[in-house]
Each structure stands twice: as structure tokens, then as C-alpha cells.
Amino acid sequence: MENQRKKREIIIGFVLFMGLVNFFADMTHEGARSIYGSYLGLLGMNAAKIGFITGFGEFVGYALRFWSGRYTDRSKKYWLIALVGFSINMAAIPALVLVNKNGWLLASFSS
């Protein structure tokens, strides 16, 4: 009985921890989405380029979700793919601060 209670506490702790990780990943992702246009404009892009890059970025994101989902279903590496996705998200968005004044092309790959 005690062993089962300990397992339950570990599972609940893990779920809460992953919820916290997801919270911070969503916070960086959604926070960055709200300023992509202004930030890319600050880096020297015009409105047409900003529209194309943000639209193309959405397309690439959905395509990656589709293909990584298929790969995950076949390989059964659910946690590995989830951790890689969270790591990329939590590293790429803050890395935008490292882009120089006219580095809009480099910033486009991160957004």
C-alpha cells in the first residue's frame, strides 16, 4: 500500500512538472508571436517580407508537427520528441535577442 502511494506521488509530481514546463514553453512561444511583426520591422524588414516570413513560418511549423507526429507514432519515442520540441522552443525564442540590427534573415529562421 505504501509503495502504491509513493508511485502515485511521483506520477503527480511528474505531471505537475511537465505542466510547468509546458507553461513556460507556451509563455515564450505566445509572447514572441505577439511581437514578431514589430521585431522583424525593427530589424529592417518591410510589411510584405514580414507577412511572407510569418506565414511561411506557420506553414513550416504545421508541416513539422505533421511529420514529427508520424515519426513519433512509428518510433514510439514520445518523450524524446516532446523534450526535443520543448528544448527547441525554449532556446530559439530567447536566441532572437542575439540577432544584430540588420540580421532579419537570421531572425526569420528563428521565428
PDB file of C-alpha atoms in Angstrom, residues 1-108:
ATOM      1  CA  MET A   1       0.000   0.000   0.000  1.00  0.00           C
ATOM      2  CA  GLU A   2       2.812   2.417   0.865  1.00  0.00           C
ATOM      3  CA  ASN A   3       4.618   1.557  -2.383  1.00  0.00           C
ATOM      4  CA  GLN A   4       1.498   2.372  -4.395  1.00  0.00           C
ATOM      5  CA  ARG A   5       1.106   5.708  -2.601  1.00  0.00           C
ATOM      6  CA  LYS A   6       4.724   6.606  -3.349  1.00  0.00           C
ATOM      7  CA  LYS A   7       4.245   5.790  -7.054  1.00  0.00           C
ATOM      8  CA  ARG A   8       1.139   7.962  -7.115  1.00  0.00           C
ATOM      9  CA  GLU A   9       3.055  10.906  -5.601  1.00  0.00           C
ATOM     10  CA  ILE A  10       5.831  10.504  -8.183  1.00  0.00           C
ATOM     11  CA  ILE A  11       3.320  10.440 -11.035  1.00  0.00           C
ATOM     12  CA  ILE A  12       1.503  13.516  -9.737  1.00  0.00           C
ATOM     13  CA  GLY A  13       4.819  15.338  -9.305  1.00  0.00           C
ATOM     14  CA  PHE A  14       5.858  14.438 -12.844  1.00  0.00           C
ATOM     15  CA  VAL A  15       2.556  15.635 -14.313  1.00  0.00           C
ATOM     16  CA  LEU A  16       2.846  18.921 -12.406  1.00  0.00           C
ATOM     17  CA  PHE A  17       6.455  19.342 -13.542  1.00  0.00           C
ATOM     18  CA  MET A  18       5.548  18.772 -17.202  1.00  0.00           C
ATOM     19  CA  GLY A  19       2.678  21.221 -16.781  1.00  0.00           C
ATOM     20  CA  LEU A  20       5.164  23.809 -15.538  1.00  0.00           C
ATOM     21  CA  VAL A  21       7.490  23.116 -18.477  1.00  0.00           C
ATOM     22  CA  ASN A  22       4.556  23.476 -20.873  1.00  0.00           C
ATOM     23  CA  PHE A  23       3.533  26.721 -19.160  1.00  0.00           C
ATOM     24  CA  PHE A  24       6.954  28.287 -19.734  1.00  0.00           C
ATOM     25  CA  ALA A  25       7.176  26.960 -23.295  1.00  0.00           C
ATOM     26  CA  ASP A  26       3.764  28.438 -24.110  1.00  0.00           C
ATOM     27  CA  MET A  27       4.701  31.687 -22.431  1.00  0.00           C
ATOM     28  CA  THR A  28       7.809  32.108 -24.579  1.00  0.00           C
ATOM     29  CA  HIS A  29       6.068  30.978 -27.762  1.00  0.00           C
ATOM     30  CA  GLU A  30       2.891  33.034 -27.424  1.00  0.00           C
ATOM     31  CA  GLY A  31       4.753  36.033 -26.057  1.00  0.00           C
ATOM     32  CA  ALA A  32       7.076  36.006 -29.046  1.00  0.00           C
ATOM     33  CA  ARG A  33       4.231  35.590 -31.545  1.00  0.00           C
ATOM     34  CA  SER A  34       2.744  38.862 -30.394  1.00  0.00           C
ATOM     35  CA  ILE A  35       5.868  40.844 -31.289  1.00  0.00           C
ATOM     36  CA  TYR A  36       7.251  39.062 -34.377  1.00  0.00           C
ATOM     37  CA  GLY A  37       5.990  41.721 -36.777  1.00  0.00           C
ATOM     38  CA  SER A  38       7.285  44.665 -34.779  1.00  0.00           C
ATOM     39  CA  TYR A  39      10.610  42.978 -34.072  1.00  0.00           C
ATOM     40  CA  LEU A  40      11.225  41.995 -37.694  1.00  0.00           C
ATOM     41  CA  GLY A  41      10.256  45.538 -38.741  1.00  0.00           C
ATOM     42  CA  LEU A  42      12.794  46.879 -36.273  1.00  0.00           C
ATOM     43  CA  LEU A  43      15.408  44.650 -37.918  1.00  0.00           C
ATOM     44  CA  GLY A  44      14.741  46.229 -41.318  1.00  0.00           C
ATOM     45  CA  MET A  45      12.025  44.115 -42.963  1.00  0.00           C
ATOM     46  CA  ASN A  46       9.135  45.679 -44.842  1.00  0.00           C
ATOM     47  CA  ALA A  47       5.491  44.607 -44.398  1.00  0.00           C
ATOM     48  CA  ALA A  48       5.464  42.248 -47.395  1.00  0.00           C
ATOM     49  CA  LYS A  49       8.510  40.360 -46.161  1.00  0.00           C
ATOM     50  CA  ILE A  50       7.109  40.179 -42.623  1.00  0.00           C
ATOM     51  CA  GLY A  51       3.824  38.779 -43.923  1.00  0.00           C
ATOM     52  CA  PHE A  52       5.572  36.210 -46.087  1.00  0.00           C
ATOM     53  CA  ILE A  53       8.016  35.110 -43.390  1.00  0.00           C
ATOM     54  CA  THR A  54       5.382  34.791 -40.654  1.00  0.00           C
ATOM     55  CA  GLY A  55       3.009  32.921 -42.976  1.00  0.00           C
ATOM     56  CA  PHE A  56       5.763  30.637 -44.220  1.00  0.00           C
ATOM     57  CA  GLY A  57       6.882  30.058 -40.629  1.00  0.00           C
ATOM     58  CA  GLU A  58       3.360  28.948 -39.683  1.00  0.00           C
ATOM     59  CA  PHE A  59       3.331  26.584 -42.666  1.00  0.00           C
ATOM     60  CA  VAL A  60       6.685  25.071 -41.696  1.00  0.00           C
ATOM     61  CA  GLY A  61       5.507  24.702 -38.087  1.00  0.00           C
ATOM     62  CA  TYR A  62       2.388  22.798 -39.106  1.00  0.00           C
ATOM     63  CA  ALA A  63       4.347  20.640 -41.553  1.00  0.00           C
ATOM     64  CA  LEU A  64       6.866  19.775 -38.830  1.00  0.00           C
ATOM     65  CA  ARG A  65       4.031  18.851 -36.477  1.00  0.00           C
ATOM     66  CA  PHE A  66       2.576  16.551 -39.113  1.00  0.00           C
ATOM     67  CA  TRP A  67       5.840  14.778 -39.932  1.00  0.00           C
ATOM     68  CA  SER A  68       7.143  14.631 -36.379  1.00  0.00           C
ATOM     69  CA  GLY A  69       3.771  13.210 -35.303  1.00  0.00           C
ATOM     70  CA  ARG A  70       4.022  10.467 -37.904  1.00  0.00           C
ATOM     71  CA  TYR A  71       7.613   9.753 -36.859  1.00  0.00           C
ATOM     72  CA  THR A  72       6.646   9.688 -33.197  1.00  0.00           C
ATOM     73  CA  ASP A  73       3.786   7.260 -33.810  1.00  0.00           C
ATOM     74  CA  ARG A  74       6.055   4.894 -35.695  1.00  0.00           C
ATOM     75  CA  SER A  75       9.090   5.110 -33.427  1.00  0.00           C
ATOM     76  CA  LYS A  76       7.172   5.246 -30.115  1.00  0.00           C
ATOM     77  CA  LYS A  77       9.729   7.794 -28.821  1.00  0.00           C
ATOM     78  CA  TYR A  78       7.087  10.061 -27.330  1.00  0.00           C
ATOM     79  CA  TRP A  79       9.139  11.584 -24.531  1.00  0.00           C
ATOM     80  CA  LEU A  80      12.232  12.136 -26.636  1.00  0.00           C
ATOM     81  CA  ILE A  81      10.290  14.047 -29.283  1.00  0.00           C
ATOM     82  CA  ALA A  82       8.409  16.063 -26.655  1.00  0.00           C
ATOM     83  CA  LEU A  83      11.617  17.026 -24.859  1.00  0.00           C
ATOM     84  CA  VAL A  84      13.357  17.958 -28.116  1.00  0.00           C
ATOM     85  CA  GLY A  85      10.379  20.123 -29.090  1.00  0.00           C
ATOM     86  CA  PHE A  86      10.271  21.894 -25.733  1.00  0.00           C
ATOM     87  CA  SER A  87      14.042  22.439 -25.837  1.00  0.00           C
ATOM     88  CA  ILE A  88      13.972  23.947 -29.329  1.00  0.00           C
ATOM     89  CA  ASN A  89      11.083  26.217 -28.368  1.00  0.00           C
ATOM     90  CA  MET A  90      12.705  27.421 -25.169  1.00  0.00           C
ATOM     91  CA  ALA A  91      16.054  28.062 -26.892  1.00  0.00           C
ATOM     92  CA  ALA A  92      15.030  29.565 -30.246  1.00  0.00           C
ATOM     93  CA  ILE A  93      12.794  32.349 -28.969  1.00  0.00           C
ATOM     94  CA  PRO A  94      15.260  33.815 -26.430  1.00  0.00           C
ATOM     95  CA  ALA A  95      18.038  33.476 -29.037  1.00  0.00           C
ATOM     96  CA  LEU A  96      16.331  36.224 -31.056  1.00  0.00           C
ATOM     97  CA  VAL A  97      17.995  38.738 -28.751  1.00  0.00           C
ATOM     98  CA  LEU A  98      21.358  37.769 -30.254  1.00  0.00           C
ATOM     99  CA  VAL A  99      20.416  38.961 -33.765  1.00  0.00           C
ATOM    100  CA  ASN A 100      22.168  42.164 -34.865  1.00  0.00           C
ATOM    101  CA  LYS A 101      20.441  45.259 -36.297  1.00  0.00           C
ATOM    102  CA  ASN A 102      20.218  44.111 -39.929  1.00  0.00           C
ATOM    103  CA  GLY A 103      20.008  40.416 -39.187  1.00  0.00           C
ATOM    104  CA  TRP A 104      16.375  39.993 -40.203  1.00  0.00           C
ATOM    105  CA  LEU A 105      17.181  36.947 -42.341  1.00  0.00           C
ATOM    106  CA  LEU A 106      18.700  35.147 -39.363  1.00  0.00           C
ATOM    107  CA  ALA A 107      15.790  36.179 -37.157  1.00  0.00           C
ATOM    108  CA  SER A 108      13.368  34.826 -39.756  1.00  0.00           C
TER     109      SER A 108
END
